[in-house]
PDB file of C-alpha atoms in Angstrom:
ATOM      1  CA  UNK A   8     -17.516 133.475 -35.716  1.00 86.00           C
ATOM      2  CA  UNK A   9     -16.903 132.020 -39.159  1.00 93.00           C
ATOM      3  CA  UNK A  10     -14.701 134.978 -40.086  1.00 94.00           C
ATOM      4  CA  UNK A  11     -12.423 134.125 -37.205  1.00 94.00           C
ATOM      5  CA  UNK A  12     -12.560 130.455 -38.116  1.00 95.00           C
ATOM      6  CA  UNK A  13     -11.588 131.263 -41.709  1.00 96.00           C
ATOM      7  CA  UNK A  14      -8.751 133.472 -40.476  1.00 96.00           C
ATOM      8  CA  UNK A  15      -7.410 130.575 -38.441  1.00 95.00           C
ATOM      9  CA  UNK A  16      -7.663 128.316 -41.484  1.00 96.00           C
ATOM     10  CA  UNK A  17      -5.685 130.810 -43.593  1.00 96.00           C
ATOM     11  CA  UNK A  18      -3.096 131.257 -40.853  1.00 96.00           C
ATOM     12  CA  UNK A  19      -2.648 127.511 -40.450  1.00 93.00           C
ATOM     13  CA  UNK A  20      -2.545 126.676 -44.164  1.00 92.00           C
ATOM     14  CA  UNK A  21      -0.324 129.570 -45.219  1.00 94.00           C
ATOM     15  CA  UNK A  22       1.711 129.516 -42.030  1.00 92.00           C
ATOM     16  CA  UNK A  23       1.336 133.257 -41.385  1.00 95.00           C
ATOM     17  CA  UNK A  24       0.236 135.396 -38.451  1.00 94.00           C
ATOM     18  CA  UNK A  25      -3.498 136.071 -38.212  1.00 94.00           C
ATOM     19  CA  UNK A  26      -2.735 139.796 -38.042  1.00 93.00           C
ATOM     20  CA  UNK A  27      -1.642 139.658 -41.699  1.00 91.00           C
ATOM     21  CA  UNK A  28      -5.031 138.396 -42.785  1.00 95.00           C
ATOM     22  CA  UNK A  29      -7.381 141.069 -44.056  1.00 94.00           C
ATOM     23  CA  UNK A  30     -10.007 141.170 -46.800  1.00 94.00           C
ATOM     24  CA  UNK A  31      -7.320 142.581 -49.089  1.00 93.00           C
ATOM     25  CA  UNK A  32      -4.992 139.614 -48.736  1.00 95.00           C
ATOM     26  CA  UNK A  33      -4.727 138.164 -52.252  1.00 95.00           C
ATOM     27  CA  UNK A  34      -3.272 135.081 -53.886  1.00 95.00           C
ATOM     28  CA  UNK A  35       0.396 135.483 -54.803  1.00 91.00           C
ATOM     29  CA  UNK A  36       0.595 138.835 -53.012  1.00 93.00           C
ATOM     30  CA  UNK A  37       2.786 137.226 -50.358  1.00 93.00           C
ATOM     31  CA  UNK A  38       5.413 134.517 -50.786  1.00 93.00           C
ATOM     32  CA  UNK A  39       3.530 132.194 -48.436  1.00 93.00           C
ATOM     33  CA  UNK A  40       0.423 132.076 -50.643  1.00 94.00           C
ATOM     34  CA  UNK A  41       1.749 130.379 -53.763  1.00 90.00           C
ATOM     35  CA  UNK A  42       0.187 127.592 -55.819  1.00 85.00           C
ATOM     36  CA  UNK A  43       1.423 124.878 -53.457  1.00 81.00           C
ATOM     37  CA  UNK A  44       0.055 126.636 -50.394  1.00 87.00           C
ATOM     38  CA  UNK A  45      -3.176 127.265 -52.279  1.00 92.00           C
ATOM     39  CA  UNK A  46      -3.915 123.534 -52.433  1.00 87.00           C
ATOM     40  CA  UNK A  47      -3.105 123.201 -48.734  1.00 86.00           C
ATOM     41  CA  UNK A  48      -5.487 126.090 -48.091  1.00 93.00           C
ATOM     42  CA  UNK A  49      -8.238 124.405 -50.096  1.00 93.00           C
ATOM     43  CA  UNK A  50      -7.730 121.149 -48.188  1.00 88.00           C
ATOM     44  CA  UNK A  51      -7.869 123.018 -44.870  1.00 90.00           C
ATOM     45  CA  UNK A  52     -11.048 124.884 -45.854  1.00 94.00           C
ATOM     46  CA  UNK A  53     -12.631 121.576 -46.935  1.00 91.00           C
ATOM     47  CA  UNK A  54     -11.645 120.039 -43.630  1.00 87.00           C
ATOM     48  CA  UNK A  55     -12.651 122.782 -41.244  1.00 91.00           C
ATOM     49  CA  UNK A  56     -15.956 123.664 -42.901  1.00 93.00           C
ATOM     50  CA  UNK A  57     -16.802 120.081 -43.853  1.00 88.00           C
ATOM     51  CA  UNK A  58     -17.332 120.850 -47.529  1.00 90.00           C
ATOM     52  CA  UNK A  59     -15.679 119.967 -50.799  1.00 89.00           C
ATOM     53  CA  UNK A  60     -15.042 123.038 -52.917  1.00 92.00           C
ATOM     54  CA  UNK A  61     -15.852 122.828 -56.622  1.00 90.00           C
ATOM     55  CA  UNK A  62     -12.864 123.182 -58.920  1.00 89.00           C
ATOM     56  CA  UNK A  63     -14.252 126.463 -60.272  1.00 92.00           C
ATOM     57  CA  UNK A  64     -14.312 127.804 -56.732  1.00 95.00           C
ATOM     58  CA  UNK A  65     -10.750 126.601 -56.102  1.00 94.00           C
ATOM     59  CA  UNK A  66      -9.671 128.688 -59.086  1.00 94.00           C
ATOM     60  CA  UNK A  67     -11.810 131.649 -58.041  1.00 96.00           C
ATOM     61  CA  UNK A  68     -10.477 131.738 -54.505  1.00 96.00           C
ATOM     62  CA  UNK A  69      -8.204 134.697 -55.104  1.00 96.00           C
ATOM     63  CA  UNK A  70      -8.434 136.606 -51.821  1.00 96.00           C
ATOM     64  CA  UNK A  71      -9.636 136.343 -48.231  1.00 96.00           C
ATOM     65  CA  UNK A  72     -12.639 138.417 -49.162  1.00 96.00           C
ATOM     66  CA  UNK A  73     -13.400 136.157 -52.133  1.00 96.00           C
ATOM     67  CA  UNK A  74     -13.084 133.110 -49.897  1.00 97.00           C
ATOM     68  CA  UNK A  75     -15.897 134.422 -47.700  1.00 96.00           C
ATOM     69  CA  UNK A  76     -18.031 135.117 -50.761  1.00 96.00           C
ATOM     70  CA  UNK A  77     -17.457 131.591 -52.093  1.00 97.00           C
ATOM     71  CA  UNK A  78     -18.177 129.939 -48.767  1.00 97.00           C
ATOM     72  CA  UNK A  79     -21.561 131.623 -48.528  1.00 96.00           C
ATOM     73  CA  UNK A  80     -22.554 129.474 -51.515  1.00 95.00           C
ATOM     74  CA  UNK A  81     -21.968 126.488 -49.247  1.00 94.00           C
ATOM     75  CA  UNK A  82     -24.371 127.894 -46.631  1.00 94.00           C
ATOM     76  CA  UNK A  83     -21.617 129.268 -44.426  1.00 95.00           C
ATOM     77  CA  UNK A  84     -22.564 132.684 -43.108  1.00 92.00           C
ATOM     78  CA  UNK A  85     -20.211 135.594 -42.315  1.00 90.00           C
ATOM     79  CA  UNK A  86     -20.894 138.771 -40.336  1.00 76.00           C
TER      80      UNK A  86
ATOM     81  CA  UNK B  19       2.913  93.982 -48.950  1.00 60.00           C
ATOM     82  CA  UNK B  20       3.016  96.981 -46.620  1.00 83.00           C
ATOM     83  CA  UNK B  21      -0.473  98.217 -47.428  1.00 93.00           C
ATOM     84  CA  UNK B  22      -1.921  97.225 -44.043  1.00 92.00           C
ATOM     85  CA  UNK B  23      -4.415  99.770 -42.704  1.00 90.00           C
ATOM     86  CA  UNK B  24      -4.036 101.931 -45.793  1.00 97.00           C
ATOM     87  CA  UNK B  25      -7.296 103.448 -46.988  1.00 98.00           C
ATOM     88  CA  UNK B  26      -7.510 102.754 -50.713  1.00 98.00           C
ATOM     89  CA  UNK B  27     -10.218 103.506 -53.273  1.00 98.00           C
ATOM     90  CA  UNK B  28     -10.527 101.165 -56.253  1.00 98.00           C
ATOM     91  CA  UNK B  29     -12.802 102.308 -59.064  1.00 98.00           C
ATOM     92  CA  UNK B  30     -14.488  99.758 -61.291  1.00 97.00           C
ATOM     93  CA  UNK B  31     -14.172  97.156 -58.558  1.00 98.00           C
ATOM     94  CA  UNK B  32     -17.257  95.155 -59.501  1.00 97.00           C
ATOM     95  CA  UNK B  33     -15.324  92.853 -61.811  1.00 95.00           C
ATOM     96  CA  UNK B  34     -12.094  92.141 -63.665  1.00 96.00           C
ATOM     97  CA  UNK B  35      -8.856  93.854 -62.708  1.00 97.00           C
ATOM     98  CA  UNK B  36     -10.599  96.204 -60.263  1.00 98.00           C
ATOM     99  CA  UNK B  37     -12.248  93.343 -58.416  1.00 98.00           C
ATOM    100  CA  UNK B  38      -9.029  91.314 -58.231  1.00 98.00           C
ATOM    101  CA  UNK B  39      -7.136  94.367 -56.987  1.00 98.00           C
ATOM    102  CA  UNK B  40      -9.707  95.126 -54.295  1.00 98.00           C
ATOM    103  CA  UNK B  41      -9.588  91.530 -53.068  1.00 98.00           C
ATOM    104  CA  UNK B  42      -5.770  91.404 -53.157  1.00 97.00           C
ATOM    105  CA  UNK B  43      -5.494  94.657 -51.183  1.00 98.00           C
ATOM    106  CA  UNK B  44      -8.130  93.659 -48.651  1.00 97.00           C
ATOM    107  CA  UNK B  45      -6.434  90.298 -48.144  1.00 96.00           C
ATOM    108  CA  UNK B  46      -3.196  92.238 -47.517  1.00 96.00           C
ATOM    109  CA  UNK B  47      -4.814  94.197 -44.696  1.00 96.00           C
ATOM    110  CA  UNK B  48      -5.863  97.389 -46.483  1.00 97.00           C
ATOM    111  CA  UNK B  49      -9.133  99.167 -45.798  1.00 97.00           C
ATOM    112  CA  UNK B  50     -10.621  99.119 -49.252  1.00 98.00           C
ATOM    113  CA  UNK B  51     -13.310 101.371 -50.660  1.00 98.00           C
ATOM    114  CA  UNK B  52     -14.859  99.724 -53.675  1.00 98.00           C
ATOM    115  CA  UNK B  53     -16.582 101.613 -56.441  1.00 98.00           C
ATOM    116  CA  UNK B  54     -19.161 100.375 -58.904  1.00 98.00           C
ATOM    117  CA  UNK B  55     -22.076 101.739 -60.861  1.00 96.00           C
ATOM    118  CA  UNK B  56     -24.560 100.281 -58.376  1.00 97.00           C
ATOM    119  CA  UNK B  57     -24.425  98.813 -54.873  1.00 96.00           C
ATOM    120  CA  UNK B  58     -25.576  95.394 -56.106  1.00 97.00           C
ATOM    121  CA  UNK B  59     -22.907  95.211 -58.780  1.00 97.00           C
ATOM    122  CA  UNK B  60     -20.350  94.903 -55.985  1.00 98.00           C
ATOM    123  CA  UNK B  61     -21.959  91.989 -54.120  1.00 97.00           C
ATOM    124  CA  UNK B  62     -19.533  89.458 -55.568  1.00 97.00           C
ATOM    125  CA  UNK B  63     -16.498  91.622 -54.740  1.00 98.00           C
ATOM    126  CA  UNK B  64     -17.690  91.966 -51.155  1.00 98.00           C
ATOM    127  CA  UNK B  65     -18.212  88.200 -50.937  1.00 98.00           C
ATOM    128  CA  UNK B  66     -14.683  87.555 -52.233  1.00 98.00           C
ATOM    129  CA  UNK B  67     -13.212  90.040 -49.749  1.00 97.00           C
ATOM    130  CA  UNK B  68     -15.088  88.357 -46.915  1.00 96.00           C
ATOM    131  CA  UNK B  69     -13.767  84.960 -48.071  1.00 96.00           C
ATOM    132  CA  UNK B  70     -10.250  86.396 -48.019  1.00 95.00           C
ATOM    133  CA  UNK B  71     -10.915  87.603 -44.457  1.00 92.00           C
ATOM    134  CA  UNK B  72     -10.329  91.211 -45.460  1.00 90.00           C
ATOM    135  CA  UNK B  73     -11.752  94.216 -43.622  1.00 93.00           C
ATOM    136  CA  UNK B  74     -15.354  95.004 -44.537  1.00 94.00           C
ATOM    137  CA  UNK B  75     -15.121  97.287 -47.581  1.00 97.00           C
ATOM    138  CA  UNK B  76     -17.031 100.525 -47.966  1.00 97.00           C
ATOM    139  CA  UNK B  77     -19.089 100.603 -51.158  1.00 98.00           C
ATOM    140  CA  UNK B  78     -19.492 103.798 -53.160  1.00 98.00           C
ATOM    141  CA  UNK B  79     -21.818 103.732 -56.164  1.00 98.00           C
ATOM    142  CA  UNK B  80     -21.887 106.307 -58.950  1.00 98.00           C
ATOM    143  CA  UNK B  81     -21.375 106.684 -62.667  1.00 98.00           C
ATOM    144  CA  UNK B  82     -17.808 107.985 -63.062  1.00 97.00           C
ATOM    145  CA  UNK B  83     -19.168 110.646 -65.438  1.00 97.00           C
ATOM    146  CA  UNK B  84     -21.291 112.056 -62.629  1.00 96.00           C
ATOM    147  CA  UNK B  85     -19.071 114.645 -60.952  1.00 94.00           C
ATOM    148  CA  UNK B  86     -21.603 115.333 -58.196  1.00 93.00           C
ATOM    149  CA  UNK B  87     -21.823 111.640 -57.330  1.00 96.00           C
ATOM    150  CA  UNK B  88     -18.046 111.419 -57.272  1.00 96.00           C
ATOM    151  CA  UNK B  89     -17.790 114.369 -54.905  1.00 93.00           C
ATOM    152  CA  UNK B  90     -20.374 112.869 -52.588  1.00 94.00           C
ATOM    153  CA  UNK B  91     -18.331 109.674 -52.420  1.00 97.00           C
ATOM    154  CA  UNK B  92     -15.182 111.595 -51.512  1.00 95.00           C
ATOM    155  CA  UNK B  93     -17.065 113.501 -48.832  1.00 92.00           C
ATOM    156  CA  UNK B  94     -18.193 110.167 -47.438  1.00 94.00           C
ATOM    157  CA  UNK B  95     -14.635 108.787 -47.494  1.00 96.00           C
ATOM    158  CA  UNK B  96     -13.382 111.901 -45.741  1.00 92.00           C
ATOM    159  CA  UNK B  97     -16.107 111.718 -43.123  1.00 91.00           C
ATOM    160  CA  UNK B  98     -15.625 108.023 -42.360  1.00 95.00           C
ATOM    161  CA  UNK B  99     -11.849 107.618 -42.635  1.00 95.00           C
ATOM    162  CA  UNK B 100     -10.550 111.201 -42.571  1.00 91.00           C
ATOM    163  CA  UNK B 101      -7.931 110.339 -45.158  1.00 94.00           C
ATOM    164  CA  UNK B 102      -7.145 108.495 -48.374  1.00 97.00           C
ATOM    165  CA  UNK B 103      -3.804 106.748 -48.859  1.00 98.00           C
ATOM    166  CA  UNK B 104      -4.281 105.146 -52.240  1.00 98.00           C
ATOM    167  CA  UNK B 105      -6.319 105.395 -55.417  1.00 98.00           C
ATOM    168  CA  UNK B 106      -6.652 102.868 -58.220  1.00 98.00           C
ATOM    169  CA  UNK B 107      -8.180 104.505 -61.275  1.00 98.00           C
ATOM    170  CA  UNK B 108      -9.401 101.358 -62.949  1.00 98.00           C
ATOM    171  CA  UNK B 109     -12.955 102.027 -64.183  1.00 97.00           C
ATOM    172  CA  UNK B 110     -12.979 102.083 -67.947  1.00 95.00           C
ATOM    173  CA  UNK B 111     -14.812 101.106 -71.090  1.00 94.00           C
ATOM    174  CA  UNK B 112     -13.683  99.805 -74.464  1.00 90.00           C
ATOM    175  CA  UNK B 113     -15.481 100.206 -77.755  1.00 87.00           C
ATOM    176  CA  UNK B 114     -13.807  99.006 -80.913  1.00 86.00           C
ATOM    177  CA  UNK B 115     -14.173 100.404 -84.390  1.00 88.00           C
ATOM    178  CA  UNK B 116     -11.988 100.968 -87.415  1.00 89.00           C
ATOM    179  CA  UNK B 117     -10.937 104.560 -88.050  1.00 87.00           C
ATOM    180  CA  UNK B 118     -13.668 105.261 -90.536  1.00 83.00           C
ATOM    181  CA  UNK B 119     -16.346 103.648 -88.425  1.00 88.00           C
ATOM    182  CA  UNK B 120     -16.027 105.180 -84.972  1.00 89.00           C
ATOM    183  CA  UNK B 121     -19.024 107.188 -83.855  1.00 91.00           C
ATOM    184  CA  UNK B 122     -18.413 110.573 -82.253  1.00 94.00           C
ATOM    185  CA  UNK B 123     -20.634 109.557 -79.341  1.00 94.00           C
ATOM    186  CA  UNK B 124     -18.429 106.527 -78.673  1.00 93.00           C
ATOM    187  CA  UNK B 125     -15.249 108.612 -78.817  1.00 95.00           C
ATOM    188  CA  UNK B 126     -16.715 111.133 -76.394  1.00 96.00           C
ATOM    189  CA  UNK B 127     -18.008 108.457 -74.038  1.00 96.00           C
ATOM    190  CA  UNK B 128     -14.606 106.776 -73.891  1.00 95.00           C
ATOM    191  CA  UNK B 129     -12.844 110.070 -73.233  1.00 97.00           C
ATOM    192  CA  UNK B 130     -15.342 110.921 -70.484  1.00 98.00           C
ATOM    193  CA  UNK B 131     -15.043 107.561 -68.732  1.00 97.00           C
ATOM    194  CA  UNK B 132     -11.400 106.690 -69.424  1.00 98.00           C
ATOM    195  CA  UNK B 133      -9.782 110.127 -69.196  1.00 98.00           C
ATOM    196  CA  UNK B 134     -11.875 112.876 -67.594  1.00 98.00           C
ATOM    197  CA  UNK B 135     -12.954 110.706 -64.691  1.00 98.00           C
ATOM    198  CA  UNK B 136      -9.361 109.585 -64.094  1.00 98.00           C
ATOM    199  CA  UNK B 137      -8.190 113.192 -63.841  1.00 97.00           C
ATOM    200  CA  UNK B 138     -11.105 114.186 -61.602  1.00 97.00           C
ATOM    201  CA  UNK B 139     -10.477 111.232 -59.284  1.00 98.00           C
ATOM    202  CA  UNK B 140      -6.818 112.229 -59.023  1.00 97.00           C
ATOM    203  CA  UNK B 141      -7.839 115.814 -58.339  1.00 94.00           C
ATOM    204  CA  UNK B 142     -10.202 114.915 -55.507  1.00 95.00           C
ATOM    205  CA  UNK B 143      -7.847 112.296 -54.070  1.00 96.00           C
ATOM    206  CA  UNK B 144      -5.010 114.791 -53.974  1.00 93.00           C
ATOM    207  CA  UNK B 145      -7.026 116.969 -51.614  1.00 89.00           C
ATOM    208  CA  UNK B 146      -6.984 114.145 -49.106  1.00 91.00           C
ATOM    209  CA  UNK B 147      -3.429 113.001 -49.824  1.00 93.00           C
ATOM    210  CA  UNK B 148      -1.433 116.223 -50.113  1.00 86.00           C
ATOM    211  CA  UNK B 149      -2.535 117.345 -46.673  1.00 81.00           C
ATOM    212  CA  UNK B 150      -0.896 114.271 -45.145  1.00 85.00           C
ATOM    213  CA  UNK B 151       1.990 114.407 -47.616  1.00 88.00           C
ATOM    214  CA  UNK B 152       1.385 110.760 -48.378  1.00 94.00           C
ATOM    215  CA  UNK B 153      -0.358 108.879 -51.121  1.00 97.00           C
ATOM    216  CA  UNK B 154      -0.008 106.601 -54.086  1.00 98.00           C
ATOM    217  CA  UNK B 155      -2.112 106.673 -57.219  1.00 98.00           C
ATOM    218  CA  UNK B 156      -2.144 103.941 -59.835  1.00 98.00           C
ATOM    219  CA  UNK B 157      -3.890 104.551 -63.137  1.00 98.00           C
ATOM    220  CA  UNK B 158      -4.825 101.635 -65.331  1.00 98.00           C
ATOM    221  CA  UNK B 159      -3.787 102.285 -68.913  1.00 98.00           C
ATOM    222  CA  UNK B 160      -3.283  99.588 -71.554  1.00 97.00           C
ATOM    223  CA  UNK B 161      -0.715  98.255 -73.983  1.00 97.00           C
ATOM    224  CA  UNK B 162      -3.083  99.638 -76.610  1.00 96.00           C
ATOM    225  CA  UNK B 163      -2.384 103.104 -75.207  1.00 96.00           C
ATOM    226  CA  UNK B 164       1.387 102.640 -75.477  1.00 97.00           C
ATOM    227  CA  UNK B 165       1.519 100.731 -78.780  1.00 96.00           C
ATOM    228  CA  UNK B 166      -1.785 101.250 -80.577  1.00 94.00           C
ATOM    229  CA  UNK B 167      -3.909  98.542 -82.152  1.00 92.00           C
ATOM    230  CA  UNK B 168      -5.955  98.261 -85.335  1.00 90.00           C
ATOM    231  CA  UNK B 169      -9.592  99.049 -84.705  1.00 91.00           C
ATOM    232  CA  UNK B 170      -8.920 100.751 -81.380  1.00 93.00           C
ATOM    233  CA  UNK B 171      -8.010 104.343 -82.215  1.00 95.00           C
ATOM    234  CA  UNK B 172     -10.405 105.946 -79.761  1.00 95.00           C
ATOM    235  CA  UNK B 173      -9.648 103.494 -76.973  1.00 95.00           C
ATOM    236  CA  UNK B 174      -5.906 103.838 -77.644  1.00 97.00           C
ATOM    237  CA  UNK B 175      -6.183 107.624 -77.540  1.00 97.00           C
ATOM    238  CA  UNK B 176      -7.994 107.490 -74.209  1.00 98.00           C
ATOM    239  CA  UNK B 177      -5.441 105.124 -72.670  1.00 98.00           C
ATOM    240  CA  UNK B 178      -2.516 107.162 -74.037  1.00 98.00           C
ATOM    241  CA  UNK B 179      -4.115 110.196 -72.402  1.00 98.00           C
ATOM    242  CA  UNK B 180      -4.130 108.343 -69.090  1.00 98.00           C
ATOM    243  CA  UNK B 181      -0.353 108.010 -69.384  1.00 98.00           C
ATOM    244  CA  UNK B 182       0.042 111.723 -70.116  1.00 98.00           C
ATOM    245  CA  UNK B 183      -2.053 112.594 -67.091  1.00 98.00           C
ATOM    246  CA  UNK B 184      -0.078 110.141 -64.953  1.00 98.00           C
ATOM    247  CA  UNK B 185       3.288 111.580 -65.944  1.00 98.00           C
ATOM    248  CA  UNK B 186       2.147 115.169 -65.413  1.00 97.00           C
ATOM    249  CA  UNK B 187       0.556 114.524 -62.030  1.00 97.00           C
ATOM    250  CA  UNK B 188       3.627 112.596 -60.892  1.00 97.00           C
ATOM    251  CA  UNK B 189       5.790 115.624 -61.635  1.00 96.00           C
ATOM    252  CA  UNK B 190       3.455 117.994 -59.792  1.00 92.00           C
ATOM    253  CA  UNK B 191       3.225 115.891 -56.662  1.00 93.00           C
ATOM    254  CA  UNK B 192       6.576 114.095 -56.463  1.00 95.00           C
ATOM    255  CA  UNK B 193       7.926 116.628 -53.979  1.00 92.00           C
ATOM    256  CA  UNK B 194       4.785 116.502 -51.897  1.00 90.00           C
ATOM    257  CA  UNK B 195       4.800 112.839 -50.957  1.00 94.00           C
ATOM    258  CA  UNK B 196       2.287 111.635 -53.520  1.00 96.00           C
ATOM    259  CA  UNK B 197       3.433 109.108 -56.119  1.00 98.00           C
ATOM    260  CA  UNK B 198       1.599 108.537 -59.395  1.00 98.00           C
ATOM    261  CA  UNK B 199       2.212 105.563 -61.666  1.00 98.00           C
ATOM    262  CA  UNK B 200       0.378 103.593 -64.317  1.00 98.00           C
ATOM    263  CA  UNK B 201       0.132 100.002 -65.356  1.00 98.00           C
ATOM    264  CA  UNK B 202      -0.319  99.015 -68.976  1.00 98.00           C
ATOM    265  CA  UNK B 203      -1.821  95.528 -69.080  1.00 97.00           C
ATOM    266  CA  UNK B 204      -1.592  93.417 -72.203  1.00 96.00           C
ATOM    267  CA  UNK B 205      -4.241  90.853 -73.034  1.00 93.00           C
ATOM    268  CA  UNK B 206      -5.832  89.980 -69.710  1.00 94.00           C
ATOM    269  CA  UNK B 207      -8.796  87.623 -69.573  1.00 90.00           C
ATOM    270  CA  UNK B 208     -11.682  89.771 -68.286  1.00 84.00           C
ATOM    271  CA  UNK B 209     -15.272  90.610 -69.202  1.00 75.00           C
ATOM    272  CA  UNK B 210     -13.899  93.323 -71.498  1.00 68.00           C
ATOM    273  CA  UNK B 211     -12.017  90.773 -73.565  1.00 76.00           C
ATOM    274  CA  UNK B 212     -14.412  87.804 -73.256  1.00 77.00           C
ATOM    275  CA  UNK B 213     -16.165  88.684 -76.496  1.00 75.00           C
ATOM    276  CA  UNK B 214     -13.038  88.059 -78.549  1.00 74.00           C
ATOM    277  CA  UNK B 215     -13.632  85.229 -81.015  1.00 70.00           C
ATOM    278  CA  UNK B 216     -11.568  82.111 -80.562  1.00 74.00           C
ATOM    279  CA  UNK B 217      -9.702  82.582 -83.865  1.00 75.00           C
ATOM    280  CA  UNK B 218      -8.818  86.144 -82.873  1.00 81.00           C
ATOM    281  CA  UNK B 219      -7.513  84.885 -79.537  1.00 84.00           C
ATOM    282  CA  UNK B 220      -5.272  82.402 -81.318  1.00 87.00           C
ATOM    283  CA  UNK B 221      -3.744  85.155 -83.431  1.00 88.00           C
ATOM    284  CA  UNK B 222      -3.267  87.273 -80.320  1.00 88.00           C
ATOM    285  CA  UNK B 223      -1.446  84.464 -78.535  1.00 92.00           C
ATOM    286  CA  UNK B 224       1.173  84.526 -81.283  1.00 93.00           C
ATOM    287  CA  UNK B 225       2.031  88.081 -80.245  1.00 95.00           C
ATOM    288  CA  UNK B 226       2.684  87.163 -76.612  1.00 96.00           C
ATOM    289  CA  UNK B 227       6.172  85.876 -75.841  1.00 96.00           C
ATOM    290  CA  UNK B 228       4.986  84.042 -72.740  1.00 97.00           C
ATOM    291  CA  UNK B 229       2.464  82.269 -74.942  1.00 94.00           C
ATOM    292  CA  UNK B 230      -0.512  82.738 -72.644  1.00 94.00           C
ATOM    293  CA  UNK B 231      -3.015  85.396 -71.671  1.00 94.00           C
ATOM    294  CA  UNK B 232      -2.640  87.247 -68.397  1.00 96.00           C
ATOM    295  CA  UNK B 233      -4.776  86.795 -65.304  1.00 96.00           C
ATOM    296  CA  UNK B 234      -6.363  89.650 -63.387  1.00 97.00           C
ATOM    297  CA  UNK B 235      -4.441  88.665 -60.261  1.00 97.00           C
ATOM    298  CA  UNK B 236      -1.181  89.279 -62.104  1.00 98.00           C
ATOM    299  CA  UNK B 237      -2.163  92.886 -62.708  1.00 98.00           C
ATOM    300  CA  UNK B 238      -3.595  93.260 -59.194  1.00 98.00           C
ATOM    301  CA  UNK B 239      -0.270  92.283 -57.632  1.00 97.00           C
ATOM    302  CA  UNK B 240       1.646  94.922 -59.612  1.00 98.00           C
ATOM    303  CA  UNK B 241      -0.921  97.600 -58.721  1.00 98.00           C
ATOM    304  CA  UNK B 242      -0.659  96.611 -55.064  1.00 98.00           C
ATOM    305  CA  UNK B 243       3.132  96.784 -55.239  1.00 98.00           C
ATOM    306  CA  UNK B 244       2.871 100.340 -56.616  1.00 98.00           C
ATOM    307  CA  UNK B 245       0.510 101.276 -53.785  1.00 98.00           C
ATOM    308  CA  UNK B 246       2.807  99.840 -51.150  1.00 97.00           C
ATOM    309  CA  UNK B 247       5.959 101.178 -49.514  1.00 95.00           C
ATOM    310  CA  UNK B 248       7.892  98.555 -51.469  1.00 96.00           C
ATOM    311  CA  UNK B 249       7.757 101.017 -54.369  1.00 97.00           C
ATOM    312  CA  UNK B 250       8.493 104.117 -52.271  1.00 97.00           C
ATOM    313  CA  UNK B 251      11.045 105.489 -54.781  1.00 98.00           C
ATOM    314  CA  UNK B 252       8.968 104.854 -57.897  1.00 98.00           C
ATOM    315  CA  UNK B 253       6.872 107.581 -59.477  1.00 98.00           C
ATOM    316  CA  UNK B 254       5.991 108.654 -63.012  1.00 98.00           C
ATOM    317  CA  UNK B 255       6.412 105.136 -64.396  1.00 98.00           C
ATOM    318  CA  UNK B 256       4.286 103.056 -66.727  1.00 98.00           C
ATOM    319  CA  UNK B 257       4.706  99.379 -65.933  1.00 98.00           C
ATOM    320  CA  UNK B 258       3.787  96.936 -68.675  1.00 98.00           C
ATOM    321  CA  UNK B 259       2.048  93.780 -67.450  1.00 98.00           C
ATOM    322  CA  UNK B 260       1.845  91.961 -70.738  1.00 97.00           C
ATOM    323  CA  UNK B 261       3.878  88.748 -70.782  1.00 97.00           C
ATOM    324  CA  UNK B 262       6.176  90.203 -73.403  1.00 96.00           C
ATOM    325  CA  UNK B 263       3.392  91.099 -75.826  1.00 95.00           C
ATOM    326  CA  UNK B 264       4.453  92.797 -79.061  1.00 91.00           C
ATOM    327  CA  UNK B 265       1.804  94.644 -81.067  1.00 87.00           C
TER     328      UNK B 265
END
């Protein structure tokens, strides 16, 4: 459930189709995921999962797969 | 003043410029969040806001060096209001000492409180502002940061750093709807300056063209202007509020 939720967050923040979002999607690999969009993505993750990411995690958030790994630290479980 | 219903956090709001700013904003219709080191330290500010018939302020208490406490406060702001429209980075400390007599611990403490916390507050605020593409941040620097002053090297360095951070952040966020400015007060009568000896005050007066010290309300009104839509085309500026002081 949270994987789907995170996909929706990525799609909304980066303004891309959900079908583009796989574990391999990485920061700067597509034009839509630049530094500006990254901050929008962080804000959207904060909002939707009701957390506040640490700055270290903001910097570490380099892919969809990494995002899931980071969020588990905030007690958010993925399948 | 066009700050009605804006959600604005004022750090160091228990006294001095922060307190006057919180009261001014609340009296202008803003929803103010006041910060202090402890809940009780803000009693007087709350009383003044109530007297001014402002909206009941939210109190957040933490040491600005405590990043976890700061984050908790922002989570609370987000939960209660869902947004943040303005930030006044006012909390600060001042320790004086001639160049050869400044302790490393004092330098570090001033950098932690006056610089690091300012940057971290901007960072966290931006998460709530950039999403809505709207926000105004005002950092409180000092004329000592722009001009320097004998016996204030560490304080001056910290306040000069605030200006650097202000200018950089303003450039990053100008295109995203978030404005960042600073005020550089001159000699304002507050708790921070109360310890000045009378003879020192007399000498200081000679450096002020308007021939008087400033009042906290005179800084509060400029900060409020920078938070309001009246300054919608102003970003990356450092506004002196010093009565024509020359140091």
